[in-house]
Coordinates of C-alpha atoms in Angstrom, one line a residue:
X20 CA 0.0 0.0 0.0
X21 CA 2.9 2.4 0.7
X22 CA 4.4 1.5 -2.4
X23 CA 1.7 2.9 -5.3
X24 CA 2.9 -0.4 -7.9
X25 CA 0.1 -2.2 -9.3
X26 CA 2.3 -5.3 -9.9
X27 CA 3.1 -5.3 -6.1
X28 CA -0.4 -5.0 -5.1
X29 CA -1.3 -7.9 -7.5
X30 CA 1.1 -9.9 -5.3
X31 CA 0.4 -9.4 -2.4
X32 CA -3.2 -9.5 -2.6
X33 CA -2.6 -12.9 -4.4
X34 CA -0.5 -14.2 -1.3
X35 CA -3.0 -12.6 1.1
X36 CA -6.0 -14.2 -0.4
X37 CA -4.6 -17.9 -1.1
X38 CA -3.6 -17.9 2.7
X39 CA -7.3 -16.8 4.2
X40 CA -8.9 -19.3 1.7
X41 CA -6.4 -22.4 3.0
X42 CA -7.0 -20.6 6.6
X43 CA -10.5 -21.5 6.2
X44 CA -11.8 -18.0 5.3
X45 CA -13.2 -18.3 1.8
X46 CA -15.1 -15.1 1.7
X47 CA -12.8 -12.9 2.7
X48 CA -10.1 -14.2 -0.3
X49 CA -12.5 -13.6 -2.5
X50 CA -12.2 -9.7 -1.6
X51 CA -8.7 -9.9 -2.4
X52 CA -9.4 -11.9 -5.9
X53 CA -12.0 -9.2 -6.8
X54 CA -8.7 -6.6 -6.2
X55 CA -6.4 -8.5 -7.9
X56 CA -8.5 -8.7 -10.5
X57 CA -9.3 -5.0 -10.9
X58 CA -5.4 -4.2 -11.5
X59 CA -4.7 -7.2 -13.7
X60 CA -4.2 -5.9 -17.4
X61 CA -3.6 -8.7 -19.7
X62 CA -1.3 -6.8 -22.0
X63 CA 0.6 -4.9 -19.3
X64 CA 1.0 -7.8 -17.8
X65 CA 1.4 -10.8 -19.8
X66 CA 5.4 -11.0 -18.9
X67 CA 4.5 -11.8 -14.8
X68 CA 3.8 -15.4 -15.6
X69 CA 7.4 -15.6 -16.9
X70 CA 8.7 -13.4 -14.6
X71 CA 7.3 -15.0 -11.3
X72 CA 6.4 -18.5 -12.2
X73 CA 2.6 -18.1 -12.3
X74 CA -0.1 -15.6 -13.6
X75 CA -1.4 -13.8 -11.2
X76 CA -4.8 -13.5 -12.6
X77 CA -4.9 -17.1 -13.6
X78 CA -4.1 -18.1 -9.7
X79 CA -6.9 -15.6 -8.7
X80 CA -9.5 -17.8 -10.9
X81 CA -7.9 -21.5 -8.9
X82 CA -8.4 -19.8 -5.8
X83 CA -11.7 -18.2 -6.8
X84 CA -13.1 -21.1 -8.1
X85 CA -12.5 -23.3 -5.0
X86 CA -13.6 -20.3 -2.5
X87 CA -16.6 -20.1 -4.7
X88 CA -17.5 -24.2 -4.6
X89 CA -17.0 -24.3 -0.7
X90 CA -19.4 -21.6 -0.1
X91 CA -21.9 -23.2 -2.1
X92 CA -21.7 -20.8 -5.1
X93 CA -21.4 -23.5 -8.0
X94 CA -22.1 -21.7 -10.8
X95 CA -19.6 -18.5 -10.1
X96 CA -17.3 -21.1 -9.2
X97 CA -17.3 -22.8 -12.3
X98 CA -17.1 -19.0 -14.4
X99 CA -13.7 -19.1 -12.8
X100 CA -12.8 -22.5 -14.1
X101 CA -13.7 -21.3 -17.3
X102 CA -12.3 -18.0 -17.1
X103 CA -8.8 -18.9 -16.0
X104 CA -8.8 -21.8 -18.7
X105 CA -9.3 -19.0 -21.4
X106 CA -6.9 -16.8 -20.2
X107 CA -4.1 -19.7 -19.6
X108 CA -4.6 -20.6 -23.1
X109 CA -4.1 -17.3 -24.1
X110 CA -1.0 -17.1 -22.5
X111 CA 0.5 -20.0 -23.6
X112 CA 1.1 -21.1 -19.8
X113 CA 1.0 -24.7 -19.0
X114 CA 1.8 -24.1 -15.5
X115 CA -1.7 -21.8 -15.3
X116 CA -3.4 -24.7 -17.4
X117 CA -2.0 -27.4 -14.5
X118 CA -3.3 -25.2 -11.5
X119 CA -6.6 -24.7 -13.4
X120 CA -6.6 -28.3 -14.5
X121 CA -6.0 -30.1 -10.8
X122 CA -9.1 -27.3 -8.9
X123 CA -11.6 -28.4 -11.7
X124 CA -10.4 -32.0 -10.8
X125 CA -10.9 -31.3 -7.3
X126 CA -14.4 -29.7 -7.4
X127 CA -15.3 -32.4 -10.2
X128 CA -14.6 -35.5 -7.4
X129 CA -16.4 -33.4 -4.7
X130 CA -19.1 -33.1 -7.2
X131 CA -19.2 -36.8 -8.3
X132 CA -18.6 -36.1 -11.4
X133 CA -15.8 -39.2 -12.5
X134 CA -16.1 -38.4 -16.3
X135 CA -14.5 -35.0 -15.6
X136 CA -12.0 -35.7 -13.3
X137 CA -10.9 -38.9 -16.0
X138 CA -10.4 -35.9 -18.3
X139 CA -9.0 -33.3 -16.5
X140 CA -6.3 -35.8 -14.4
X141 CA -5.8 -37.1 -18.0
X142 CA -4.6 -33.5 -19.1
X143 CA -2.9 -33.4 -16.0
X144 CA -0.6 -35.5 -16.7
X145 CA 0.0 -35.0 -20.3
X146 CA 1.5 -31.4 -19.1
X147 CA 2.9 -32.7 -16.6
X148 CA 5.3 -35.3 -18.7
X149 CA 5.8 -32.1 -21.3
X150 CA 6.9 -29.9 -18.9
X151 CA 7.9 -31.7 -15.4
X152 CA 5.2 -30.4 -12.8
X153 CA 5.9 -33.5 -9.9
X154 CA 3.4 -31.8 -7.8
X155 CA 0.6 -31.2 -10.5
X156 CA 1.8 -35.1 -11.3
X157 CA 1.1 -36.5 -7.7
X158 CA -2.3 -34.2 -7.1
X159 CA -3.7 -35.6 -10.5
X160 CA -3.2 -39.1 -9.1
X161 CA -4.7 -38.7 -6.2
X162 CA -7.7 -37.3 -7.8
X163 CA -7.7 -39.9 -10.7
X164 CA -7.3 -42.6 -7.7
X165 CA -10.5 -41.2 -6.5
X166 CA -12.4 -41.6 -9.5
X167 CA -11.5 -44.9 -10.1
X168 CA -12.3 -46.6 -6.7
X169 CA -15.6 -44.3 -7.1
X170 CA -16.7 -46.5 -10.2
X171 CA -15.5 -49.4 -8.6
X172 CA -12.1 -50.0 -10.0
X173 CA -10.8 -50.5 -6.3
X174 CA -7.4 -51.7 -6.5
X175 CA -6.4 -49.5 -9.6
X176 CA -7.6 -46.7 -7.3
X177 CA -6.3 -47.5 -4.2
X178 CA -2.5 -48.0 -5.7
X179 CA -2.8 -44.7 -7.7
X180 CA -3.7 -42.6 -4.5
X181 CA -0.8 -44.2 -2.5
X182 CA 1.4 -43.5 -5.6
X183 CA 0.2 -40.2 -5.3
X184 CA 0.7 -39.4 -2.0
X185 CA 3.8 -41.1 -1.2
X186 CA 4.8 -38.2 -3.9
X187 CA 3.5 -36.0 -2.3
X188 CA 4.8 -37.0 1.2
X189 CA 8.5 -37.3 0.1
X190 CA 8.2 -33.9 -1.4
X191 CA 7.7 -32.5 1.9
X192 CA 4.5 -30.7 0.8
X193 CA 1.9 -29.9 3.6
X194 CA -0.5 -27.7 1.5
X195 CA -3.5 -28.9 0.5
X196 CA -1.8 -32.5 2.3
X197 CA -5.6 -33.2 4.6
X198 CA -7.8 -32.9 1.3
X199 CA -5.4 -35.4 -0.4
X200 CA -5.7 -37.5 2.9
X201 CA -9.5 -37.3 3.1
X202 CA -9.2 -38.4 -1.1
X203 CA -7.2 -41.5 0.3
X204 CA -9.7 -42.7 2.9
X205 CA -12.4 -42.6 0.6
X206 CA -10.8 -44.9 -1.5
X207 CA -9.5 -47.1 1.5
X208 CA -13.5 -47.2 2.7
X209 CA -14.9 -47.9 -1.0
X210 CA -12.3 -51.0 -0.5
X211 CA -13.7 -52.0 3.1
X212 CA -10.7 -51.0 5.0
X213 CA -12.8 -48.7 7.3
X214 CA -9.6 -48.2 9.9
X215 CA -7.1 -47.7 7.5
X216 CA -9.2 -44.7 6.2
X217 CA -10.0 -43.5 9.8
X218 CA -6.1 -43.7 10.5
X219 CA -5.4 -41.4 7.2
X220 CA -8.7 -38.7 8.2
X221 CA -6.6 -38.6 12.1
X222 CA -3.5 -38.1 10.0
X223 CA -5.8 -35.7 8.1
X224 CA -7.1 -33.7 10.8
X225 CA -3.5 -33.3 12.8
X226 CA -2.0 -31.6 10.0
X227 CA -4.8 -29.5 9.7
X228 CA -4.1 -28.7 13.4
X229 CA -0.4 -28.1 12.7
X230 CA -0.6 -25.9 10.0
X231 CA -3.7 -23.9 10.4
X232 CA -5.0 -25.2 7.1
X233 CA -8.9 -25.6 7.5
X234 CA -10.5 -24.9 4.7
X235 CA -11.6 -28.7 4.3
X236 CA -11.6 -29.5 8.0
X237 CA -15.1 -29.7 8.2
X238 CA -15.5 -32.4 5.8
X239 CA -12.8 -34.0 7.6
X240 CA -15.1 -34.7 10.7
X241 CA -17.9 -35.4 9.0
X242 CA -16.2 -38.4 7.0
X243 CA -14.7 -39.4 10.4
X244 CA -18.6 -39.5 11.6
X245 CA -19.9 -41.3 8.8
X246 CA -16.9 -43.8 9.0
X247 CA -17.0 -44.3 12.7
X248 CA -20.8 -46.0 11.6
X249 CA -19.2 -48.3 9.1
X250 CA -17.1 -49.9 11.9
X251 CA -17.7 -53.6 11.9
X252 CA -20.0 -54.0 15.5
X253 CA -20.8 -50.3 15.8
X254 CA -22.9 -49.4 18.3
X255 CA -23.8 -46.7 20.5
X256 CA -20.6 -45.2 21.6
X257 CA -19.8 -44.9 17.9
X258 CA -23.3 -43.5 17.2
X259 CA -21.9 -40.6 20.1
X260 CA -18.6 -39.9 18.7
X261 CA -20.3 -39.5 15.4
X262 CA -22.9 -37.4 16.4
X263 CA -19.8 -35.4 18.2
X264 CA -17.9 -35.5 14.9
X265 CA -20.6 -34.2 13.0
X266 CA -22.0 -31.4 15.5
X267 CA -18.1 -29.7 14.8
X268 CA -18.6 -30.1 11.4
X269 CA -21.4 -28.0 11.2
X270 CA -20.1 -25.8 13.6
X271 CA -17.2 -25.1 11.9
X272 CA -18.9 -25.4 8.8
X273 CA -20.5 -22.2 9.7
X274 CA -18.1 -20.5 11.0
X275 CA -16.2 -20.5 7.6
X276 CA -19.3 -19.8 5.8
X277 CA -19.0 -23.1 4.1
X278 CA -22.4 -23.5 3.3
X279 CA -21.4 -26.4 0.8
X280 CA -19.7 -28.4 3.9
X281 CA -22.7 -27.3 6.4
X282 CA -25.2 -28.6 4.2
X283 CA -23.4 -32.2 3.8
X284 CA -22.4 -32.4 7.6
X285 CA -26.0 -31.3 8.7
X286 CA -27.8 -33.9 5.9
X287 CA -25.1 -36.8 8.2
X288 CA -26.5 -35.7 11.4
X289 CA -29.9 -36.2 10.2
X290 CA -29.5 -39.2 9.0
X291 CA -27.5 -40.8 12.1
X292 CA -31.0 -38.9 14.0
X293 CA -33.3 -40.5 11.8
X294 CA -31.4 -44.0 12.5
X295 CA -31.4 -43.8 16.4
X296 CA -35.0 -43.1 16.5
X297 CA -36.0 -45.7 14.6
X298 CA -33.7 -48.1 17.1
X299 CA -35.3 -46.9 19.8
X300 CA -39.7 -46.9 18.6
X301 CA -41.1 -49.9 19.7
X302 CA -42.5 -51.5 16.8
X303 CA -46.3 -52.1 16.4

């Protein structure tokens, strides 16, 4: 601010807004995309995605589009998509067409939607071998993992999410790490191994706690809940810590304005309800 240099401000509120999204604060990045935005000229400045790596109004639409999807806005989320696709092609940048290719991927598996996520990890990976992106790489696997133990291809998807993230662990890499975790236990719970996944969402959850990133925390305890049912012999003290695990959910679910993650955590919590009552009515 002291400094009146559009390219600086572009930064900054780039690095500012990418840290409250990950923090768990969605809305408020999206005030620093919507600045961002306002001072980005394509033709003035073109030359930053050489100069720095990455465009910044390219990584405004990845971080708008997954702010956007959280908070249960689907349809601006998925302007952004297509918005910083156009512009990366513009550009010529395949490092903008990997970060806008692996959020599209990531909203497409929250969304269910396997054909897309086929596609985009598919692309993925293609720039990846072009132009050596080992992160892009083990996030598209991951994701890819996901969508193949979602149609049933269980062992193919199981050994591409560990492929994935042992990538991804012997990078070092902690951002994003509790989504990728949470990706892994649904495959591991698809396959039957119900404590394997709830050993990945505790994994999950402590680096959340470590690092402050909690943007996906409350789906992390309300895949805890629903997998804390699926233990073989549950009963009632599983029925409490899952009505416990799902009760933060919400909570924190609103507290970020996630009304995406709120939504899902409070349909679990109804359901778990509906289940217990029925145990307990005497039947006519």
């Amino acid at each position: 601010d002291r400094q009146p240099d559009p390219v600086l401000s572009m930064l900054a509120h780039n690095v500012r807004g990418s840290a409250l999204l990950f923090a768990g604060d969605a809305a408020a990045a999206l005030e620093h995309v919507d600045k961002t935005l306002a001072l980005y000229d394509e033709a003035a400045h073109r030359h930053l995605a050489i100069a720095y790596g990455e465009d910044p109004a390219i990584a405004c639409h990845h971080c708008a589009a997954l702010s956007c999807w959280i908070l249960g806005d689907a349809d601006t989320a998925y302007r952004h998509l297509r918005a910083g696709f156009a512009l990366a092609r513009r550009l010529a940048h395949p490092f903008g067409q990997a970060q806008m290719l692996w959020v599209e991927a990531v909203i497409a598996l929250d969304a269910g939607d396997l054909e897309l996520v086929d596609r985009s990890t598919q692309r993925l990976n293609e720039l990846c071998a072009d132009y050596g992106f080992p992160l892009w790489l083990a996030g598209g696997q991951i994701l890819r993992g996901g969508a193949l133990a979602g149609r049933g291809q269980l062992e193919e998807g199981r050994v591409l999410t560990d492929t994935g993230l042992r990538a991804w662990h012997e990078a070092g890499t902690l951002l994003t790490l509790p989504h990728a975790l949470a990706v892994a236990a649904r495959v591991q719970a698809l396959d039957g191994r119900i404590e394997a996944a709830l050993q990945l969402l505790d994994e999950a959850l402590a680096t959340a706690a470590r690092t402050g990133e909690r943007w996906y925390a409350p789906e992390l305890h309300r895949l805890q809940g629903e997998l804390l049912l699926q233990l073989p012999g549950a009963g009632a003290a599983e029925a409490k810590r899952a009505n416990a695990s799902f009760e933060r959910a919400i909570g924190l679910a609103r507290d970020q304005q996630a009304k995406l993650l709120e939504e899902r955590a409070t349909a679990s919590l109804a359901q778990l309800s509906r289940q217990i009552t029925a145990e307990i009515t005497p039947r006519s």
